[in-house]
Coordinates of C-alpha atoms and ligand atoms in Angstrom, one line a residue:
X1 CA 76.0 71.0 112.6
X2 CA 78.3 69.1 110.4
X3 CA 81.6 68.3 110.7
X4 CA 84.6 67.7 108.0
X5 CA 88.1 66.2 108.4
X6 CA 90.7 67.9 105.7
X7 CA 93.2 65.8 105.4
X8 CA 97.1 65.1 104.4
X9 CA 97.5 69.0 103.3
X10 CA 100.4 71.6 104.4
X11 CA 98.9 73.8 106.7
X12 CA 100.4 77.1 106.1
X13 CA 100.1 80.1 108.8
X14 CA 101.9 83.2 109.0
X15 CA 104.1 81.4 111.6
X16 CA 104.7 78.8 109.1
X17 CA 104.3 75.2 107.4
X18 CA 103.3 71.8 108.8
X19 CA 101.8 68.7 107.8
X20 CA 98.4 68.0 109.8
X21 CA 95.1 67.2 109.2
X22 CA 92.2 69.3 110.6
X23 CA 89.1 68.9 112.2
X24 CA 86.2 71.0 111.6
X25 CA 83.0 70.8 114.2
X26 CA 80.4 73.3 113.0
X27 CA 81.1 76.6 112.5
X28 CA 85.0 76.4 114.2
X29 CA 88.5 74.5 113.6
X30 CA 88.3 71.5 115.9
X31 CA 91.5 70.0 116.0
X32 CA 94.7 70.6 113.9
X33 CA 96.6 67.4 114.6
X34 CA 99.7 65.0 113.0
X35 CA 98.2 62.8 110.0
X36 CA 97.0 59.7 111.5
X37 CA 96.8 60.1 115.3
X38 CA 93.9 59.4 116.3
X39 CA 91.6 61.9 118.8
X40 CA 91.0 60.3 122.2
X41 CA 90.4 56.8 121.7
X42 CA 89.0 56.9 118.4
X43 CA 89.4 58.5 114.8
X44 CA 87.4 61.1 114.2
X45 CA 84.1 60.2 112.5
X46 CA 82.7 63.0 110.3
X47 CA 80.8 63.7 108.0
X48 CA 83.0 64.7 105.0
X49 CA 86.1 64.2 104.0
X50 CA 88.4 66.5 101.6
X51 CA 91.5 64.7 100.9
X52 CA 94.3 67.7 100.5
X53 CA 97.1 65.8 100.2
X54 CA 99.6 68.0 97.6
X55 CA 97.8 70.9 98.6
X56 CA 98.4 74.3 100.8
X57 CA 95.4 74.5 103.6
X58 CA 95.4 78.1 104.7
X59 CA 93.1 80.7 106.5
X60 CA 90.6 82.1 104.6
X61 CA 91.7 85.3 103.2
X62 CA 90.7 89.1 104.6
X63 CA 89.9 92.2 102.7
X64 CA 90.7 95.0 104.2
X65 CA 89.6 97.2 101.6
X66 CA 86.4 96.7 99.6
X67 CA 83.4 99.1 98.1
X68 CA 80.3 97.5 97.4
X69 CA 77.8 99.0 95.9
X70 CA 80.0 102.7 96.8
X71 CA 78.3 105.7 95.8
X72 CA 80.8 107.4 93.9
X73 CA 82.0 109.6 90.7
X74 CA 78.0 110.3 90.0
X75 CA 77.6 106.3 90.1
X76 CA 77.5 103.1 92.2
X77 CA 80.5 100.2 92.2
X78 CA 78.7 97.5 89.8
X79 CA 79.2 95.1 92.4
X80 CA 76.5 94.6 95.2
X81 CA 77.3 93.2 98.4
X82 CA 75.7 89.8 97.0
X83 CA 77.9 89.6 93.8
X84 CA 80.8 91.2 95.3
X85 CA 80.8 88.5 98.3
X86 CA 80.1 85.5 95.8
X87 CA 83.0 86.3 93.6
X88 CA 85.0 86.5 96.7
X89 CA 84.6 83.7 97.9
X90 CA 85.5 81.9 94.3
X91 CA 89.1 83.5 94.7
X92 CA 89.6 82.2 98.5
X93 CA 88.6 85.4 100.8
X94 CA 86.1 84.5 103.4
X95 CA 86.2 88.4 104.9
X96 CA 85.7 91.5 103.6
X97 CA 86.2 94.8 105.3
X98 CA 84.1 97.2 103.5
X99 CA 83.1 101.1 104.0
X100 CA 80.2 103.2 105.4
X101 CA 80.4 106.2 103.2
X102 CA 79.4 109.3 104.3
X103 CA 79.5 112.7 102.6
X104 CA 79.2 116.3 103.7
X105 CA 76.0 116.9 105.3
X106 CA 75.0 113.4 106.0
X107 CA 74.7 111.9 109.5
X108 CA 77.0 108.5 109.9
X109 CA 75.4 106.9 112.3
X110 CA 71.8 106.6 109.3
X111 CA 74.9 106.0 106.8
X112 CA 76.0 103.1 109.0
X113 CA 72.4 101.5 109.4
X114 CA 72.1 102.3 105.8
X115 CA 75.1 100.0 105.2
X116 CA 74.1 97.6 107.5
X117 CA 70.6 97.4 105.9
X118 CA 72.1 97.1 102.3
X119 CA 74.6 94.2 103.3
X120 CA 72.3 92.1 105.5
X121 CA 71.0 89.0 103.9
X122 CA 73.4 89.6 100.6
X123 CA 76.8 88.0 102.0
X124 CA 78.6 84.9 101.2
X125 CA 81.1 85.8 103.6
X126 CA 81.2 87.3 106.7
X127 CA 81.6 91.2 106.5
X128 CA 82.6 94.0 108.8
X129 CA 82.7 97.9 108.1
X130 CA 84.9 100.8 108.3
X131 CA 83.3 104.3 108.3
X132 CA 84.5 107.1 106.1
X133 CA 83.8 110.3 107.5
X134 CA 84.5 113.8 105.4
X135 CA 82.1 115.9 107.8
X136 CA 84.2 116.5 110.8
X137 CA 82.2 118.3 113.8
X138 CA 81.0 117.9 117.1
X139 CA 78.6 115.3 116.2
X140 CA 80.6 113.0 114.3
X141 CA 83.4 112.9 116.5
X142 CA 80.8 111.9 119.2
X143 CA 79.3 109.4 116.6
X144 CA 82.6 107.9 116.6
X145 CA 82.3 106.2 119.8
X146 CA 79.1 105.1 119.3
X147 CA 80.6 103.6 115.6
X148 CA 83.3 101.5 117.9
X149 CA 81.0 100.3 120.4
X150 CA 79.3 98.8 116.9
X151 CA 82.1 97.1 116.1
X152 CA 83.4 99.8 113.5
X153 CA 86.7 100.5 114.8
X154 CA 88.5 102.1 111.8
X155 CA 87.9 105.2 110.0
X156 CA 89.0 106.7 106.9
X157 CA 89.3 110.1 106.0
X158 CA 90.3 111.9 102.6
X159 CA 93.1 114.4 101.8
X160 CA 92.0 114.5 98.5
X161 CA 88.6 114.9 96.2
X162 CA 87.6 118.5 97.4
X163 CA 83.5 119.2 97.6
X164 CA 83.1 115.2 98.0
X165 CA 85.4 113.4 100.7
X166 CA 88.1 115.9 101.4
X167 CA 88.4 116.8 105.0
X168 CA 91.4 119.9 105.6
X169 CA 94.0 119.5 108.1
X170 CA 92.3 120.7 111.3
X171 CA 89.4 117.8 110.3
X172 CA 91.6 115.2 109.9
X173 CA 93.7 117.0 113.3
X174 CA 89.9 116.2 115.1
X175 CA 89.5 113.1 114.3
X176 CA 92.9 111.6 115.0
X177 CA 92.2 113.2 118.6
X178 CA 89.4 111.3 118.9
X179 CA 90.5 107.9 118.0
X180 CA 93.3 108.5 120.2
X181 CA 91.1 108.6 122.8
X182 CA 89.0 105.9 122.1
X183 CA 91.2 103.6 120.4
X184 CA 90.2 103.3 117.0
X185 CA 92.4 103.3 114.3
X186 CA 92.8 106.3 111.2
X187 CA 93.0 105.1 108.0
X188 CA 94.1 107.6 105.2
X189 CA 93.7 108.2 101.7
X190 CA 96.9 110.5 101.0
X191 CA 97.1 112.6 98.5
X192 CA 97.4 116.4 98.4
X193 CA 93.4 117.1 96.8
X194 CA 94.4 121.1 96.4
X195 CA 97.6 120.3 94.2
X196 CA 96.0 117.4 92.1
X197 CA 92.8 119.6 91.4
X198 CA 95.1 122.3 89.8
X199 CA 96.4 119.9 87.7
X200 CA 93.8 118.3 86.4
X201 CA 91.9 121.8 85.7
X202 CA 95.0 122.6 83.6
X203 CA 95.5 119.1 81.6
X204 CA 92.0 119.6 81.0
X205 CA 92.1 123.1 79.5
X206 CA 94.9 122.0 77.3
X207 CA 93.0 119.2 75.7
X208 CA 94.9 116.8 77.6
X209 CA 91.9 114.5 78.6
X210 CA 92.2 110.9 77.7
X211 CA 92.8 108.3 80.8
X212 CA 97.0 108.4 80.9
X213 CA 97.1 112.2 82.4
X214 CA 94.9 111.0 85.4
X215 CA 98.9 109.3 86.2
X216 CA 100.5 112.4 85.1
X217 CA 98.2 115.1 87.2
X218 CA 98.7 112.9 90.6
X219 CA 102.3 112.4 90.6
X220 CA 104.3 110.9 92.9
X221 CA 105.3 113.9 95.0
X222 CA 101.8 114.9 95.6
X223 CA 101.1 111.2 97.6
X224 CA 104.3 111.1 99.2
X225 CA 103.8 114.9 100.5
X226 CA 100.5 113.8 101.8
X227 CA 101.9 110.6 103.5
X228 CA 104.8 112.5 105.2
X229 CA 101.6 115.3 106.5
X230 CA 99.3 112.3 107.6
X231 CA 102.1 110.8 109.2
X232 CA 103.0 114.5 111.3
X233 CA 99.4 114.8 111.8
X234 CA 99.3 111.8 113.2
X235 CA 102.0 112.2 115.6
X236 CA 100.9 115.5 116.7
X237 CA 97.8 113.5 118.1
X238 CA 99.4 110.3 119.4
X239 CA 97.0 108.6 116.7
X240 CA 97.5 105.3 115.2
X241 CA 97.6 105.6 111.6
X242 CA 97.1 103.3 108.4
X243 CA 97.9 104.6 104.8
X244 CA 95.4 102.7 102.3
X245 CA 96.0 102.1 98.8
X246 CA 100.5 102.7 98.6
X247 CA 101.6 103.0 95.2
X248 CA 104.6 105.4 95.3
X249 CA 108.2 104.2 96.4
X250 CA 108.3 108.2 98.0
X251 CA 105.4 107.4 100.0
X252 CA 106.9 104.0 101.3
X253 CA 110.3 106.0 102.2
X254 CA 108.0 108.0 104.5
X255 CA 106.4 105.3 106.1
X256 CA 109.1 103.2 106.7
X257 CA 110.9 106.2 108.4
X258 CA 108.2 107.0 110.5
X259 CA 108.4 103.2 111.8
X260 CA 112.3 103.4 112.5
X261 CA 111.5 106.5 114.8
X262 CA 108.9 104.0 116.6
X263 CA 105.6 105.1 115.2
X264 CA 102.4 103.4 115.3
X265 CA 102.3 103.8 111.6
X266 CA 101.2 100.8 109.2
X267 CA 100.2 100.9 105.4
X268 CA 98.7 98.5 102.6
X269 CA 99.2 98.2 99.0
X270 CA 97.4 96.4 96.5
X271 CA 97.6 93.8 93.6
X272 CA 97.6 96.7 91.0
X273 CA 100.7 98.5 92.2
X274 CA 102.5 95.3 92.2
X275 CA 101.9 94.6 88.5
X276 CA 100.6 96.9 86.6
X277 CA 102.0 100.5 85.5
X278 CA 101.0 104.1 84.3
X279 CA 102.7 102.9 80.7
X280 CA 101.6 99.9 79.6
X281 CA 97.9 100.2 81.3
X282 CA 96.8 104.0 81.7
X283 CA 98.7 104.4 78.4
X284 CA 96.9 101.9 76.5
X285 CA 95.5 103.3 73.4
X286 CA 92.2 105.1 73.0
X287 CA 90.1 104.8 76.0
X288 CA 91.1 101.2 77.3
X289 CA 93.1 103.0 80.0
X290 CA 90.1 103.7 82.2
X291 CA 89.9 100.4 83.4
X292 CA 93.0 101.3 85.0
X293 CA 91.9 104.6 86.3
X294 CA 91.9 104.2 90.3
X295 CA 93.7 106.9 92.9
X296 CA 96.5 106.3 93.9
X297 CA 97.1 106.0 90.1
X298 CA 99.1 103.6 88.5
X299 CA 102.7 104.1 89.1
X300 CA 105.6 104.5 86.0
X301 CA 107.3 101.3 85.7
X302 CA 110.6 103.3 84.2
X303 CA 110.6 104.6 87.9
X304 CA 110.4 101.4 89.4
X305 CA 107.4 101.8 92.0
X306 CA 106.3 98.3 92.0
X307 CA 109.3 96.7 92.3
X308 CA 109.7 98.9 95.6
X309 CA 106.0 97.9 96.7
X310 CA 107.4 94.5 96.6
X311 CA 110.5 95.3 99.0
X312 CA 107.9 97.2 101.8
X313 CA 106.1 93.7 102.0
X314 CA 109.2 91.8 102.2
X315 CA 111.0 94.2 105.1
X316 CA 107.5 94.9 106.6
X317 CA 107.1 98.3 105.7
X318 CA 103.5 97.5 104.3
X319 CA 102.1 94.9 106.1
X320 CA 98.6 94.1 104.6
X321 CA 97.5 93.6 101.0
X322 CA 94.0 95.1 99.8
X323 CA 92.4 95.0 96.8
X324 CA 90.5 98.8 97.0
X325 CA 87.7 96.4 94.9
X326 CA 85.6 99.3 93.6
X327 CA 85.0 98.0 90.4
X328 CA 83.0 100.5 87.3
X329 CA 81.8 98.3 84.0
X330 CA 83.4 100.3 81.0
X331 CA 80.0 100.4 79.5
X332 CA 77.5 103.5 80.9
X333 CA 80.3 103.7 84.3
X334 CA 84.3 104.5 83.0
X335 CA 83.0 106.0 79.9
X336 CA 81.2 108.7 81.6
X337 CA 84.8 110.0 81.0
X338 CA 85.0 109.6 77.5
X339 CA 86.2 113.3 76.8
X340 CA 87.6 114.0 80.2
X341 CA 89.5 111.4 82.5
X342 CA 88.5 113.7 85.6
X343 CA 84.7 112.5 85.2
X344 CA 86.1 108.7 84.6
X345 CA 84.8 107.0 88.3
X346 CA 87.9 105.9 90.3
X347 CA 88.7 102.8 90.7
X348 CA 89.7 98.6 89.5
X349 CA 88.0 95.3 90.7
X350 CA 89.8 92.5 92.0
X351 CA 88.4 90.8 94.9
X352 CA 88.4 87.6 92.7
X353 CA 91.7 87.7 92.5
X354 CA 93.6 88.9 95.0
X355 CA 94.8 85.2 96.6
X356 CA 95.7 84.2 93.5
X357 CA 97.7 87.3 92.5
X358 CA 99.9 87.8 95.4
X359 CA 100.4 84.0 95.4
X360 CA 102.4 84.5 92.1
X361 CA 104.7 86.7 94.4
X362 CA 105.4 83.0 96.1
X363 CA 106.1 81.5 93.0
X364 CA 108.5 84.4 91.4
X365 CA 110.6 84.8 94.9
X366 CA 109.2 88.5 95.9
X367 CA 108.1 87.1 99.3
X368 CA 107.4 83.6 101.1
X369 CA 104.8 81.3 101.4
X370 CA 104.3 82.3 105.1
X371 CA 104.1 85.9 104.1
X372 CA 101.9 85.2 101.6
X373 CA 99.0 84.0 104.2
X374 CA 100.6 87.0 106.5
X375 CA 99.8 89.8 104.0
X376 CA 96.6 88.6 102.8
X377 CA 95.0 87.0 105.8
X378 CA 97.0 87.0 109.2
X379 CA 97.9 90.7 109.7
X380 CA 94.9 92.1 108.2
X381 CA 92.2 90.1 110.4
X382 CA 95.0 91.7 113.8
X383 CA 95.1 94.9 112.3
X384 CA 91.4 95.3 112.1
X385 CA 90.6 93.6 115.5
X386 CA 89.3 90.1 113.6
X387 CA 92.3 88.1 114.6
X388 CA 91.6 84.4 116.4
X389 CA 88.3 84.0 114.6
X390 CA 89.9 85.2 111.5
X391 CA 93.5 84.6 109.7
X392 CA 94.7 81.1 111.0
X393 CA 94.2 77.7 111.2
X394 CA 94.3 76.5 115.1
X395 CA 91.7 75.3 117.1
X396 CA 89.0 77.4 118.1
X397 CA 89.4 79.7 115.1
X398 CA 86.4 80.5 112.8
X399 CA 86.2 77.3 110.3
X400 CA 87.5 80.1 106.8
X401 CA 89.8 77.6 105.3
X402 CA 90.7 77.8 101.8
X403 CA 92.3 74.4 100.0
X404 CA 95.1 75.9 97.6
X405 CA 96.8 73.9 94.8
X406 CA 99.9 75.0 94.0
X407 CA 100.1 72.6 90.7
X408 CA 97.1 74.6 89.3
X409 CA 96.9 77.4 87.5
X410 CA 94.3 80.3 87.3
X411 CA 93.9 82.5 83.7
X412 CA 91.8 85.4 84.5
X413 CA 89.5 86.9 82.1
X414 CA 86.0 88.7 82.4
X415 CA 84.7 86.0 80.2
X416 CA 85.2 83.7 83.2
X417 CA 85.0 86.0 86.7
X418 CA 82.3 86.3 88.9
X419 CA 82.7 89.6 89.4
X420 CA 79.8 92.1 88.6
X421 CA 82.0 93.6 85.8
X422 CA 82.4 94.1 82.1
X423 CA 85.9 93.9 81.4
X424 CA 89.1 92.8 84.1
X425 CA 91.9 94.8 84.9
X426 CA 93.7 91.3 84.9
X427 CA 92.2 89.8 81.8
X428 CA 95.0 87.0 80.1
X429 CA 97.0 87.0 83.4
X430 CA 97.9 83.1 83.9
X431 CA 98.8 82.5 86.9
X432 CA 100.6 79.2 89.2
X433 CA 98.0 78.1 91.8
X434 CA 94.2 77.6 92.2
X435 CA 91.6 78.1 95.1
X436 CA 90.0 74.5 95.0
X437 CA 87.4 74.3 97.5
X438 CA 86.9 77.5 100.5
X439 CA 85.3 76.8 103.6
X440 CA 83.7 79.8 105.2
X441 CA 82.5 79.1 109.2
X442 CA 82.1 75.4 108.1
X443 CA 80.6 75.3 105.4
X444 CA 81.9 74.4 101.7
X445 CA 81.0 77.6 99.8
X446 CA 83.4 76.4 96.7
X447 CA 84.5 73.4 95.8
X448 CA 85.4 71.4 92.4
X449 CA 84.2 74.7 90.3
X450 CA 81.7 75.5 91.4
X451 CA 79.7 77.6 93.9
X452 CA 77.9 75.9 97.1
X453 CA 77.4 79.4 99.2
X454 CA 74.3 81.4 99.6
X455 CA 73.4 84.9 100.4
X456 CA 73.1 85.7 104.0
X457 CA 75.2 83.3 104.8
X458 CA 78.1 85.6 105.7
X459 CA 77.2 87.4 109.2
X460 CA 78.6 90.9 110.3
X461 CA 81.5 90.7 112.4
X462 CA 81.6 93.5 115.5
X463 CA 85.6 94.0 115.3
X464 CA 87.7 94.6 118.1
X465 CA 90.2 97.5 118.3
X466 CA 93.0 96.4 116.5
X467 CA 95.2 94.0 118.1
X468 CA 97.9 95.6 116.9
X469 CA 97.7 98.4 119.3
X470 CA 96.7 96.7 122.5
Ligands
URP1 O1 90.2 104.6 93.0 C1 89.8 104.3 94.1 N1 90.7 104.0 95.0 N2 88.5 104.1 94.4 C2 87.9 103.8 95.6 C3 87.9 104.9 96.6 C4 89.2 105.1 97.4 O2 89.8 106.1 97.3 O3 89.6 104.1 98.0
ZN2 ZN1 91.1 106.0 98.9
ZN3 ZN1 89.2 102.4 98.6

């Protein structure tokens, strides 16, 4: 067991900023104490050294929202657990939550061991799973249980993607039932599937196939009617609810009015509703708009979506930033919808760069440096039941520590990622700050450019129920 003292940096938790050196012993945060007091009698002696001085020293970061490997649009995400993890870790996340899929007529609990068995070994970074269910009957409501007593204490469930993951209103009415009686918490994908299939069918019959009408046949109304049921649904049960993947300023309406009227109602959004936009990126010309092709879809900027995403994470109305990573390579994956953007598979990758990203929100005023490590580390390690191993820096914490330089910079191009991808949604973006060297349970996994971590490293984490709830 090693031990490293980081010292001279600003420690920044969601609570906010100090200076203080800290003391790593193994796997855990030993000490976080004022530069130069010495421990007992004597300085600490240690095995390494990392002088932060200049430099922000902040929890590792969690996502919430990840698909490895995911099985999906008649192929798999192109990154595995083992590539997805590595690039990770180069942009400053030491967790990943990812998902269990299961479809109609498959049994969760071998979906779960399936996961399990796909994950083991391949990590750089520790890893814990949701479970998406579509079949909802007697035996996977029981198999719910048995999922939390495993540690997989969230589940998602579809109101859109009929035939695949779509699960109707009684399902959905079932499950919440059960995870108010047993604690977990419902996450949901919230759009209305019936409407959106009807418009696609049509844009499709009129030759209107290429990438930009996958915005136009999900439009906003048809998330934020979805939201408003989920969150109605939702109170019907007494369920806690979480909205993944918020793109629509409607949608955000609805959950910030369900949380004025005291409801146990939280939401995330993620780097691509922020930034980019159903003009400039769906609308690119030819068929360089599928690498924007994800649901929810890219919002219009005319109508000023991300600049209201922005707002929900400064008043609290969206509390957690994900990336939904479920990256497709252009080549053999996105162009499967070449002549139709229904067959295009869903979805952007950015696990690399979510830190990075939403740090740029620090630099151009949207929201504080505290919030910052809030958003992308504190709240979602408490909403999914991680929090005290996970998202801060204080004694006894998991040793996921991530050495940030604000005086860097980071340009992002697929010529330089890590990530198992042919192209980036982000490619030219130059952004203020750089992940220098990420600690993950102790050990450097990154440091000075380059990459120190190994697969299998990163272990599974049995989460709590979340600790927002109890
Ligand atoms: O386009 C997306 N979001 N792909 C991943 C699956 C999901 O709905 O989260
Ligand atoms: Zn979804
Ligand atoms: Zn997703």
């Amino acid at each position: 067991m090693s031990s490293t003292l980081i010292t001279g940096g600003t420690i920044v938790n969601a609570t906010g900023t100090c200076t203080a050196d800290v003391l790593v012993d193994g796997e855990r945060i030993a000490a976080v104490f004022a530069p130069g007091t010495s421990l007992g009698n004597h300085p600490p002696v240690v095995d390494r050294t990392i002088d932060a001085t200049g430099k922000y020293v902040i929890p590792g970061g969690v996502d919430a929202h990840t698909h490895m490997e995911m099985p999906f649009g008649g192929t798999n995400a192109s990154d595995t657990f083992e590539t997805g993890t590595r690039a990770a870790a180069w942009g400053g996340t030491t967790t990943i939550v990812d998902f269990v899929v299961q479809k109609a007529g498959e049994n969760p609990l071998v979906q779960y061991e399936r996961w399990q068995e796909k994950a083991a070994g391949k990590c750089a970074i520790d890893y814990g799973f949701h479970q998406i269910l579509s079949d909802v009957d007697d035996s996977s409501l029981s198999a719910m249980d048995e999922l939390v007593r495993e540690g997989v204490t969230s589940f998602k469930f579809f109101m859109a993607y009929k035939g695949v993951f779509l699960s109707d209103d009684g399902q959905i009415l079932r499950g919440m039932q059960k995870a108010r009686d047993n604690g977990a918490l419902i996450m949901m994908h919230a759009e209305n599937g019936s409407v959106i299939d009807v418009l696609v069918q049509q844009s499709v019959a009129r030759g209107d196939t290429s990438p930009y009408h996958h915005g136009l046949t999900r439009p906003w109304q048809a998330e934020a009617e979805a939201t408003h049921r989920a969150i109605m649904l939702a109170d019907i049960t007494g369920a806690p609810l979480y909205i993944v993947h918020v793109s629509a300023k409607q949608a955000v309406e609805q959950i910030a009015m369900a949380r004025d009227n005291g409801r146990n109602v939280f939401a995330e959004t993620c780097p691509q509703y922020l930034y980019l936009s159903l003009e400039e990126h769906l609308g690119a010309p030819g068929f360089e708009g599928a690498k924007w092709v994800c649901s929810t879809p890219l919002r219009s900027r005319a109508e000023h979506h991300q600049q209201h995403m922005w707002q929900g994470l400064r008043t609290n109305d969206l509390q957690v930033v994900s990336t939904d990573h479920c990256p497709f390579c252009m080549r053999g994956q996105k162009e499967l919808g070449r002549d139709d953007f229904s067959k295009i598979p869903n979805g952007i990758g950015s696990v690399e760069h979510r830190m990075d990203l939403l740090y740029q929100g620090v630099v151009l005023g949207e929201i504080s440096l505290p919030r910052w490590v809030e958003i992308c580390s504190t709240t979602p390690a408490r909403m999914f039941g991680m929090y005290g191993r996970k998202g801060v820096i204080q004694p006894g914490a998991d040793a996921d520590i991530v050495i940030y330089d604000p005086k860097g910079k980071t340009r992002i191009s697929a010529e330089t990622h890590h990530m198992n991808i042919d192209h980036s949604a982000w490619e030219g973006f130059e952004v203020d700050g750089h992940v220098d060297t990420v600690l993950s349970r102790g050990r450097v996994i990154v440091d000075e450019n380059s990459f120190h971590g190994q697969a299998g490293h990163g272990e599974y984490l049995k989460r709590s129920l979340s600790q927002y709830l109890i």
